[in-house]
């Protein structure tokens, strides 16, 4: 394998820790399954049954809240909806086996999540939290005010189970264990797919996620539905177990609060954290109810626990234990210090991954990007004020202009990081100004940021693999962390020389390294046009050389570039044509030689003494290509 030839990754993955964790999980699972057989203590069986319900709810919640970062306080509503679905159907059809209604409880929860998602997922942050709370109260009010269906405040009594009282709890207990296993499997699977990396990308930086082809509404909607369906089924089992349900109990906000608390205590971004959290929080809840008088004491315990977690264990118990263990293991070992960028790979190996077409220089170059009269004002400031430019297919086009002349804003308008006030954008002849960021990415637009915007909590490999070059349901379900997707990402990392860092968090990288990874990320889209915002800004000279080498190489295989850069030798040596932006408007366009002689440009931007100096450096590579 070629791994031996690479510079060693700074930290080996902690496989032994993973196995310790798996061992503990296995022992816990076996104990859980055997408990009702070994002990007939109904008090503890009851406690475990409640804990299982919260574990399912919290594990479901970890998809929309832990992965996608949308904090929902309406999760308890799906327990209630499941309970009421089973309750209503069971009382209306007394001759049908109650268990047969359980799948319908999941259908109800999923459908309601779908409808709620259309409204709620347009909002972010605190607005989303408030909408989910409002939703919870709304379903409660509906349940109270539809007595013909739900029994209103008087509640509903479900049929009493008919099986042997000695094992009365077993069917509930084992069904919930089964649902929890399914929920964990679902959560685990989603985390490994392109959908999962997309969701984490959304959590880290939603705007950026859209520009690398992630279809935001669809992915968030899938996450929301996936986080509620099995919770609905569990709610159905819970309702049947209780044998009596009423709106006050089933749509109590404390169910949501307890679910959220379980998620936060255990660790919201982990697979097992929500389960651990539920088995900590629910027993505490029972103790508070039975031994400490419930009511206010319970609120005090919940509130206190929440404050403690936020203050001391913001990542949750499980991640805290993990980092404690791995810290004691790796103490004294060097981290990233001294790590270097690996040797760059050759482009030849990428021709299978990227659609690289060797360009015939004799063929006329049609326009790939046409920007016409683009406008954007921030309040009274016209940042982009009628800019027009053309990027010919196959070119490396430059865009220069003084600080604040609107170059970055122009890029933001082209990839819809922000919305334009007016103007037209065409990519390969097609108008794209009405399209979303991800639709533009799918049509072949890629873009890097002046201040890099990698997903900081994701690894380097995950950052690259997160890019989605097209939308398909099949692609969302594809495994991202291994297999062909990961191999493609690894080859791109090899090309930019960052493969040795594949398992590092993006936040641990230097600025120059981040620029390289962001380039690999954009290449994963296999774009036709790549917008680079100051690719040479703030990085060391060796890296600048490597950067222009890569741009030239990718270009020779047919990739088109539009580059904003302040490093004049870099721009004038690499780009043709060059556009000059001044106060949001295109001041001049032409070859590097023409630009350097344009009196208006020299006056406004380059400065009198600049031309000579830059021309010396710029001449050299141009001569070489002639
Ligand atoms: P450049 O990249 O050419 O240096 P920018 O496009 O970043 O310039 O900025 C152009 C002008 O627009 C500047 O005056 C900047 O302060 C302003 N600007 C950019 N983004 C915003 C924003 N989000 N809100 C308000 N003003 C902004
Ligand atoms: Mg800028």
XYZ file of C-alpha atoms and ligand atoms in Angstrom:
654
model
C 0.000 0.000 0.000
C 1.106 3.524 -0.675
C 0.327 4.592 2.883
C 3.817 3.785 4.113
C 5.357 6.311 1.742
C 3.230 9.136 3.098
C 4.171 11.413 5.957
C 2.693 9.854 9.083
C -0.647 11.343 10.130
C -0.134 13.318 13.329
C -2.428 11.169 15.505
C -3.343 7.515 14.982
C -7.061 6.753 15.365
C -7.843 5.347 18.795
C -9.028 1.900 17.751
C -8.605 0.341 21.178
C -10.880 3.023 22.648
C -13.488 2.297 20.019
C -13.391 -1.377 21.025
C -13.682 -0.559 24.716
C -16.744 1.530 23.868
C -18.243 -1.274 21.793
C -17.629 -3.754 24.587
C -19.442 -1.572 27.114
C -22.338 -1.051 24.702
C -22.603 -4.809 24.152
C -22.647 -5.602 27.881
C -25.275 -2.902 28.449
C -27.399 -4.280 25.599
C -27.225 -7.839 26.971
C -28.165 -6.643 30.481
C -31.049 -4.671 29.037
C -32.402 -7.673 27.175
C -32.013 -10.062 30.140
C -33.283 -7.742 32.882
C -37.035 -8.619 32.845
C -36.133 -12.326 32.853
C -33.682 -11.993 35.751
C -35.759 -9.670 37.895
C -39.504 -9.233 38.275
C -39.219 -5.892 40.060
C -41.959 -3.877 38.362
C -40.702 -0.554 39.700
C -37.426 -0.856 37.826
C -39.052 -2.388 34.762
C -41.320 0.641 34.632
C -38.347 2.958 35.000
C -36.520 1.217 32.154
C -39.614 1.327 29.926
C -39.846 5.102 30.401
C -36.090 5.438 29.857
C -36.392 3.485 26.608
C -39.089 5.869 25.355
C -36.838 8.857 26.085
C -33.808 7.103 24.621
C -35.711 6.624 21.348
C -36.954 10.218 21.388
C -33.477 11.580 22.150
C -31.753 9.398 19.562
C -34.288 10.599 16.985
C -33.725 14.176 18.093
C -29.988 13.717 17.629
C -30.589 13.613 13.844
C -32.234 17.019 13.487
C -30.567 18.666 16.509
C -27.251 16.825 16.900
C -26.402 16.441 13.219
C -28.246 19.296 11.502
C -28.074 21.726 14.440
C -31.780 22.592 14.480
C -32.798 22.648 18.142
C -36.343 21.282 18.426
C -38.362 21.527 21.624
C -41.339 19.911 19.899
C -39.931 16.383 20.025
C -42.335 15.353 22.802
C -45.246 16.118 20.474
C -44.335 13.117 18.329
C -44.595 10.835 21.385
C -48.041 12.313 22.014
C -49.121 12.056 18.388
C -48.081 8.394 18.332
C -49.942 7.737 21.589
C -53.099 9.424 20.314
C -52.994 7.651 16.947
C -52.994 4.297 18.730
C -55.446 5.506 21.387
C -58.035 6.792 18.926
C -57.800 3.767 16.619
C -57.839 1.241 19.461
C -60.956 2.727 21.105
C -62.802 2.896 17.753
C -61.893 -0.640 16.712
C -62.052 -2.615 19.958
C -61.891 -5.963 18.129
C -58.594 -5.284 16.369
C -55.271 -6.174 17.975
C -53.848 -2.911 19.331
C -50.297 -3.739 18.212
C -51.398 -3.542 14.589
C -51.843 0.244 14.953
C -48.236 0.891 15.969
C -46.873 1.434 12.418
C -49.651 3.988 11.828
C -48.405 5.925 14.856
C -45.107 6.305 12.967
C -46.922 7.370 9.804
C -48.818 10.089 11.698
C -45.630 11.396 13.299
C -43.821 11.395 9.939
C -46.647 13.195 8.124
C -46.984 15.843 10.815
C -43.196 16.356 10.773
C -43.389 16.803 7.001
C -46.094 19.468 7.276
C -44.435 21.213 10.227
C -41.097 21.063 8.416
C -42.416 23.113 5.499
C -43.028 25.984 7.892
C -40.471 25.542 10.654
C -37.380 24.664 8.614
C -37.479 28.038 6.866
C -36.501 29.549 10.198
C -33.148 29.092 11.915
C -31.793 29.399 15.429
C -34.112 30.768 18.121
C -37.008 31.251 15.665
C -36.966 27.544 14.900
C -36.990 26.678 18.623
C -39.977 28.962 19.186
C -41.917 27.521 16.250
C -41.402 23.984 17.593
C -42.625 25.019 21.049
C -45.637 26.778 19.502
C -46.348 23.619 17.521
C -46.343 21.549 20.703
C -48.922 23.818 22.332
C -50.931 23.889 19.120
C -51.351 20.096 19.020
C -52.196 20.142 22.717
C -54.920 22.739 22.124
C -56.253 20.735 19.180
C -56.326 17.554 21.282
C -58.243 19.372 24.025
C -60.741 20.892 21.596
C -61.594 17.782 19.587
C -63.382 15.747 22.279
C -65.264 13.646 19.724
C -61.930 12.304 18.485
C -59.592 12.534 21.451
C -61.912 12.605 24.446
C -60.758 16.169 25.187
C -59.454 16.934 28.669
C -61.162 13.805 29.987
C -58.643 11.730 28.052
C -58.852 8.304 26.465
C -58.733 4.871 28.057
C -57.037 2.213 25.975
C -57.934 -1.497 26.160
C -56.306 -3.326 29.059
C -53.719 -5.868 27.868
C -55.115 -9.387 27.874
C -51.959 -11.454 28.233
C -50.552 -13.240 31.276
C -50.140 -10.661 34.108
C -46.880 -12.318 35.195
C -45.182 -11.039 32.081
C -47.418 -8.007 31.647
C -44.552 -5.631 30.858
C -42.591 -7.869 28.530
C -44.281 -7.011 25.211
C -43.898 -3.272 25.900
C -40.367 -3.657 27.143
C -39.094 -5.738 24.218
C -40.964 -3.792 21.564
C -39.305 -0.607 22.846
C -35.892 -2.313 22.902
C -36.510 -3.278 19.269
C -37.582 0.246 18.289
C -34.520 1.683 20.039
C -32.298 -0.713 18.085
C -33.960 0.408 14.831
C -33.622 4.074 15.775
C -29.933 3.659 16.602
C -29.407 1.818 13.330
C -31.133 4.641 11.443
C -29.134 7.328 13.225
C -25.885 5.404 12.723
C -26.602 4.853 9.040
C -27.551 8.476 8.368
C -24.324 9.661 9.983
C -22.307 7.577 7.526
C -24.081 8.697 4.361
C -23.726 11.738 2.121
C -26.967 12.898 3.760
C -25.245 12.783 7.146
C -22.187 14.771 6.064
C -24.594 17.197 4.397
C -26.482 17.645 7.662
C -23.329 18.294 9.658
C -22.286 20.782 6.977
C -25.657 22.502 7.439
C -25.049 22.655 11.187
C -21.575 24.120 10.721
C -22.312 26.689 8.002
C -25.600 26.520 6.147
C -24.824 29.161 3.507
C -21.543 27.538 2.616
C -23.182 24.100 2.561
C -25.536 25.332 -0.164
C -22.644 26.507 -2.336
C -21.115 23.020 -2.397
C -24.293 21.532 -3.779
C -26.187 20.525 -0.634
C -29.921 20.782 -1.218
C -30.893 22.424 2.064
C -34.704 22.059 2.188
C -34.668 18.415 1.093
C -31.920 17.339 3.478
C -33.373 19.177 6.455
C -36.797 17.735 5.709
C -35.477 14.169 5.541
C -33.668 14.739 8.831
C -36.796 16.103 10.497
C -38.984 13.218 9.344
C -36.278 10.647 10.192
C -36.053 12.104 13.676
C -39.787 11.683 14.316
C -41.159 8.495 12.691
C -39.844 5.906 15.159
C -40.536 8.299 18.028
C -44.185 8.194 16.929
C -44.132 4.379 17.061
C -42.549 4.504 20.521
C -45.271 6.988 21.545
C -47.881 4.472 20.443
C -46.333 1.758 22.611
C -46.012 4.250 25.473
C -49.713 5.186 25.230
C -50.775 1.531 25.210
C -48.528 0.855 28.197
C -50.034 3.779 30.153
C -53.586 2.604 29.177
C -54.780 6.147 29.807
C -53.757 9.241 27.879
C -54.792 12.885 28.095
C -53.550 16.055 26.338
C -51.954 17.441 29.485
C -49.755 14.386 29.921
C -49.059 13.407 26.326
C -48.302 16.916 25.064
C -46.569 18.089 28.232
C -43.591 20.270 27.415
C -41.669 18.386 30.109
C -41.510 15.391 27.737
C -39.679 17.600 25.236
C -37.494 19.162 27.885
C -36.540 15.771 29.259
C -35.735 14.497 25.761
C -33.555 17.524 25.063
C -31.876 17.115 28.445
C -31.123 13.442 27.715
C -29.550 14.483 24.420
C -27.438 17.235 25.986
C -26.366 15.193 29.011
C -25.293 12.199 26.944
C -23.707 14.101 24.068
C -25.726 15.454 21.187
C -23.272 14.601 18.451
C -22.716 10.974 19.471
C -24.583 7.778 18.674
C -24.830 6.371 22.202
C -24.945 9.671 24.098
C -28.730 10.116 23.838
C -29.261 6.579 25.201
C -26.877 7.154 28.091
C -28.505 10.525 28.738
C -32.000 9.040 28.817
C -30.904 6.377 31.306
C -29.455 9.121 33.524
C -32.243 11.692 33.245
C -35.331 9.474 33.410
C -34.291 7.625 36.624
C -33.569 11.044 38.156
C -37.032 12.115 37.075
C -38.583 9.035 38.704
C -36.672 9.584 41.933
C -37.752 13.231 41.959
C -41.386 12.216 41.387
C -41.557 9.370 43.899
C -39.139 10.290 46.660
C -38.699 14.045 46.475
C -42.262 15.171 45.922
C -42.101 15.863 42.155
C -43.321 19.272 40.975
C -40.905 22.035 41.794
C -38.132 19.714 42.962
C -38.217 18.099 39.554
C -37.955 21.435 37.782
C -35.083 22.354 40.081
C -33.249 19.127 39.228
C -33.841 19.523 35.479
C -32.873 23.196 35.508
C -29.822 22.597 37.672
C -28.683 19.706 35.493
C -29.067 21.831 32.381
C -26.996 24.647 33.879
C -24.289 22.214 35.012
C -24.091 20.598 31.581
C -23.946 23.911 29.734
C -21.265 25.219 32.097
C -19.052 22.188 32.605
C -19.792 19.573 29.951
C -21.023 21.464 26.905
C -20.350 18.437 24.689
C -22.077 15.989 27.057
C -20.922 13.133 29.280
C -19.867 10.664 26.602
C -17.595 13.044 24.634
C -16.107 14.235 27.933
C -15.182 10.664 28.892
C -13.803 10.048 25.402
C -11.608 13.116 25.382
C -10.416 12.362 28.913
C -9.353 8.874 27.847
C -7.704 9.943 24.615
C -6.000 12.859 26.369
C -4.375 10.561 28.916
C -3.321 8.263 26.095
C -1.774 10.867 23.833
C -0.387 13.116 26.551
C 3.120 14.208 25.679
C 2.858 13.213 22.050
C 3.266 15.924 19.474
C 0.102 17.066 17.784
C 0.087 18.997 14.554
C 3.292 20.821 15.384
C 5.871 20.216 12.725
C 3.439 18.515 10.377
C 3.979 19.463 6.782
C 1.904 19.478 3.685
C 2.394 16.196 1.883
C 3.899 15.891 -1.544
C 1.469 16.884 -4.212
C -0.076 14.144 -6.282
C -0.255 14.144 -10.019
C -3.315 15.227 -11.889
C -3.110 12.220 -14.181
C -4.577 9.979 -11.478
C -7.601 12.249 -11.261
C -8.760 12.004 -14.828
C -11.172 9.254 -13.853
C -12.714 11.384 -11.085
C -12.880 14.768 -12.733
C -14.138 15.364 -16.204
C -10.894 16.762 -17.486
C -10.943 17.571 -21.182
C -7.778 18.613 -22.912
C -8.458 21.878 -24.626
C -7.569 22.668 -28.198
C -6.162 26.215 -28.133
C -7.113 26.768 -31.781
C -10.841 26.466 -31.057
C -12.791 29.691 -30.462
C -13.673 30.175 -26.773
C -17.384 30.817 -26.163
C -18.382 32.704 -23.013
C -18.882 30.380 -20.013
C -19.951 33.033 -17.510
C -21.705 36.244 -18.519
C -22.526 38.775 -15.815
C -24.662 41.709 -16.952
C -25.484 44.835 -14.949
C -25.292 43.037 -11.581
C -26.295 45.172 -8.591
C -26.221 44.911 -4.806
C -26.581 47.655 -2.221
C -26.047 47.373 1.530
C -28.239 50.186 2.799
C -26.935 53.246 1.008
C -23.667 51.590 -0.014
C -23.696 50.321 -3.587
C -21.173 47.491 -3.199
C -21.797 46.135 -6.698
C -23.177 48.781 -9.004
C -23.892 47.528 -12.499
C -20.929 45.193 -12.908
C -20.669 43.358 -16.228
C -18.039 40.872 -17.294
C -17.470 37.805 -19.418
C -15.379 34.745 -18.577
C -14.474 32.839 -21.749
C -14.640 29.040 -21.585
C -11.245 27.580 -20.864
C -9.705 30.849 -19.693
C -8.056 31.906 -16.454
C -9.761 35.250 -16.044
C -8.519 37.761 -13.489
C -10.559 40.205 -11.454
C -8.642 42.995 -9.748
C -9.602 46.195 -8.010
C -8.866 48.176 -4.866
C -10.023 46.970 -1.449
C -13.746 47.469 -1.059
C -14.383 47.689 -4.788
C -16.915 44.852 -4.561
C -14.983 41.813 -5.775
C -15.993 39.486 -2.951
C -19.550 40.775 -3.091
C -19.616 40.044 -6.825
C -18.557 36.447 -6.088
C -21.235 36.263 -3.408
C -23.829 37.295 -5.962
C -22.603 34.864 -8.608
C -22.921 31.825 -6.308
C -25.853 33.303 -4.349
C -24.097 33.421 -1.018
C -26.154 36.625 -0.983
C -29.094 37.592 -3.159
C -28.608 40.174 -5.933
C -30.808 43.274 -6.215
C -30.799 43.012 -9.992
C -28.917 41.961 -13.088
C -28.376 38.828 -15.112
C -26.004 35.895 -14.652
C -25.589 33.254 -17.350
C -23.576 30.068 -17.059
C -22.947 28.331 -20.396
C -25.786 30.352 -21.878
C -28.342 29.418 -19.222
C -29.682 32.067 -16.846
C -28.798 31.033 -13.296
C -29.718 34.177 -11.340
C -33.054 32.685 -10.325
C -31.476 29.467 -9.058
C -30.487 28.409 -5.544
C -26.825 28.062 -4.585
C -26.923 24.269 -4.818
C -28.582 24.328 -8.246
C -25.798 26.631 -9.438
C -23.216 24.236 -7.997
C -24.889 21.329 -9.799
C -24.614 23.252 -13.085
C -20.874 23.497 -12.682
C -20.106 26.495 -10.480
C -17.506 26.124 -7.733
C -16.184 28.808 -5.419
C -13.618 29.288 -2.652
C -13.765 32.034 -0.035
C -11.355 34.853 0.717
C -11.561 33.891 4.373
C -11.831 30.115 4.085
C -15.098 28.616 5.187
C -14.357 24.987 5.941
C -16.679 23.105 8.280
C -14.526 23.415 11.357
C -15.838 20.463 13.354
C -15.582 18.064 10.413
C -12.424 16.235 9.435
C -10.541 17.214 6.302
C -11.876 14.147 4.485
C -15.457 14.837 5.574
C -15.111 18.411 4.365
C -14.229 17.222 0.883
C -16.700 14.360 0.771
C -19.529 16.698 1.836
C -19.657 18.308 -1.611
C -22.522 17.021 -3.773
C -22.084 17.458 -7.497
C -25.690 16.663 -8.324
C -28.893 15.903 -6.530
C -30.250 12.383 -6.384
C -31.938 10.382 -3.678
C -29.533 7.569 -4.384
C -26.553 9.807 -3.764
C -27.920 10.921 -0.379
C -28.017 7.311 0.767
C -24.508 6.561 -0.439
C -21.892 5.886 2.225
C -19.625 8.923 2.508
C -16.995 7.859 5.004
C -15.655 4.924 2.978
C -15.987 3.437 -0.482
C -15.858 5.312 -3.810
C -16.915 8.713 -2.420
C -14.179 8.705 0.196
C -11.642 7.424 -2.341
C -12.495 10.274 -4.728
C -12.083 12.768 -1.901
C -8.784 11.184 -0.903
C -7.431 11.438 -4.426
C -8.312 15.109 -4.535
C -6.592 15.603 -1.175
C -3.584 13.787 -2.564
C -3.605 16.159 -5.530
C -3.553 19.293 -3.368
C -1.021 17.653 -1.043
C -3.221 17.358 2.034
C -3.932 13.640 2.185
C -1.852 13.116 5.305
C -4.298 15.367 7.152
C -7.437 13.510 6.182
C -8.468 12.677 9.754
C -7.618 16.072 11.268
C -10.355 18.480 12.225
C -10.435 21.386 9.770
C -10.102 23.800 12.691
C -6.617 22.419 13.417
C -5.210 23.443 10.031
C -3.138 26.473 9.176
C -4.578 29.137 6.910
C -2.704 27.941 3.837
C -3.697 24.329 4.490
C -7.319 25.412 4.736
C -7.058 27.081 1.340
C -5.778 23.830 -0.159
C -8.530 21.748 1.434
C -11.157 24.226 0.265
C -9.804 23.852 -3.263
C -10.088 20.051 -3.012
C -13.622 20.466 -1.680
C -14.606 22.579 -4.669
C -12.925 20.160 -7.082
C -15.133 17.409 -5.642
C -18.010 19.209 -7.388
C -16.209 18.678 -10.690
C -17.041 22.291 -11.588
C -16.760 23.830 -15.049
C -16.039 27.247 -13.597
C -14.065 27.819 -10.407
C -14.166 31.188 -8.653
C -11.121 31.707 -6.431
C -11.223 34.615 -3.979
C -7.636 35.605 -3.177
C -6.101 32.108 -3.412
C -2.620 33.516 -2.738
C -3.646 35.828 0.087
C -1.921 35.238 3.409
C -0.067 32.059 2.440
C 3.640 31.383 2.132
C 5.553 31.859 -1.168
C 6.126 28.139 -1.751
C 2.415 27.540 -1.478
C 1.718 30.459 -3.813
C 3.899 28.809 -6.427
C 2.158 25.480 -5.924
C -1.230 27.189 -6.164
C -0.517 28.800 -9.518
C 0.949 25.523 -10.769
C -2.283 23.709 -9.893
C -4.463 26.396 -11.458
C -2.469 26.215 -14.681
C -2.564 22.422 -14.695
C -6.312 22.191 -14.052
C -6.845 24.852 -16.694
C -4.832 22.930 -19.257
C -7.345 20.126 -18.774
C -10.294 22.389 -19.467
C -11.243 23.945 -16.108
C -12.160 27.629 -16.361
C -11.152 30.050 -13.595
C -12.181 33.489 -12.407
C -9.628 34.685 -9.889
C -9.657 37.646 -7.496
C -6.157 38.372 -6.275
C -4.090 41.273 -4.945
C -0.753 39.679 -5.716
C -0.124 41.425 -9.062
C 2.699 39.241 -10.354
C 0.459 36.232 -9.642
C -2.522 37.728 -11.524
C -0.671 39.271 -14.428
C 1.374 36.127 -14.960
C -1.572 33.749 -14.817
C -4.663 35.531 -16.083
C -5.950 36.532 -19.466
C -8.244 38.413 -19.760
C -8.212 40.652 -16.682
C -11.185 42.725 -15.527
C -10.758 45.725 -13.265
C -13.469 46.568 -10.779
C -13.821 50.039 -9.268
C -16.680 51.048 -6.972
C -18.701 48.015 -7.952
C -18.430 48.659 -11.684
C -16.198 47.181 -14.370
C -13.674 49.918 -15.178
C -11.589 48.127 -17.764
C -11.088 44.729 -19.360
C -8.276 43.406 -21.502
C -5.070 41.439 -21.659
C -2.590 41.944 -18.789
C -0.517 44.184 -21.071
C -3.499 46.357 -21.964
C -4.565 46.645 -18.342
C -1.124 47.806 -17.258
C -1.179 50.570 -19.838
C -4.739 51.758 -19.223
C -4.279 55.233 -17.676
C -7.539 55.046 -15.737
C -6.526 51.760 -14.129
C -3.011 52.933 -13.318
C -4.426 56.085 -11.816
C -7.144 54.409 -9.770
C -5.423 51.282 -8.681
C -1.993 50.178 -9.788
C -0.113 53.406 -9.015
C 2.559 55.126 -11.120
C 5.543 53.125 -9.978
C 3.747 49.790 -10.125
C 3.696 49.058 -13.849
C 7.382 48.595 -14.457
C 7.910 46.299 -11.524
C 4.933 44.059 -12.229
C 5.617 43.911 -15.941
C 9.062 42.426 -15.330
C 7.684 39.524 -13.397
C 4.605 39.088 -15.529
C 6.509 38.910 -18.779
C 8.395 35.815 -17.890
C 5.652 33.152 -17.781
C 3.883 34.753 -20.718
C 6.964 34.506 -22.821
C 7.370 30.940 -21.811
C 3.966 29.929 -23.137
C 4.409 31.662 -26.469
P -13.492 43.595 -2.003
O -13.651 42.113 -1.969
O -13.364 44.135 -3.395
O -12.413 44.077 -1.124
P -16.122 43.613 -0.819
O -16.982 43.031 -1.863
O -15.753 42.730 0.299
O -14.840 44.259 -1.464
O -16.837 44.885 -0.214
C -17.382 45.928 -1.008
C -18.040 46.923 -0.114
O -19.245 46.380 0.419
C -17.196 47.333 1.091
O -17.375 48.710 1.310
C -17.758 46.495 2.201
O -17.583 47.153 3.434
C -19.220 46.392 1.827
N -19.833 45.159 2.280
C -19.480 43.911 1.895
N -20.271 42.992 2.478
C -21.162 43.674 3.247
C -22.242 43.299 4.090
N -22.585 42.015 4.255
N -22.921 44.284 4.713
C -22.585 45.574 4.557
N -21.581 45.998 3.775
C -20.870 45.080 3.128
Mg -12.597 40.627 -0.969
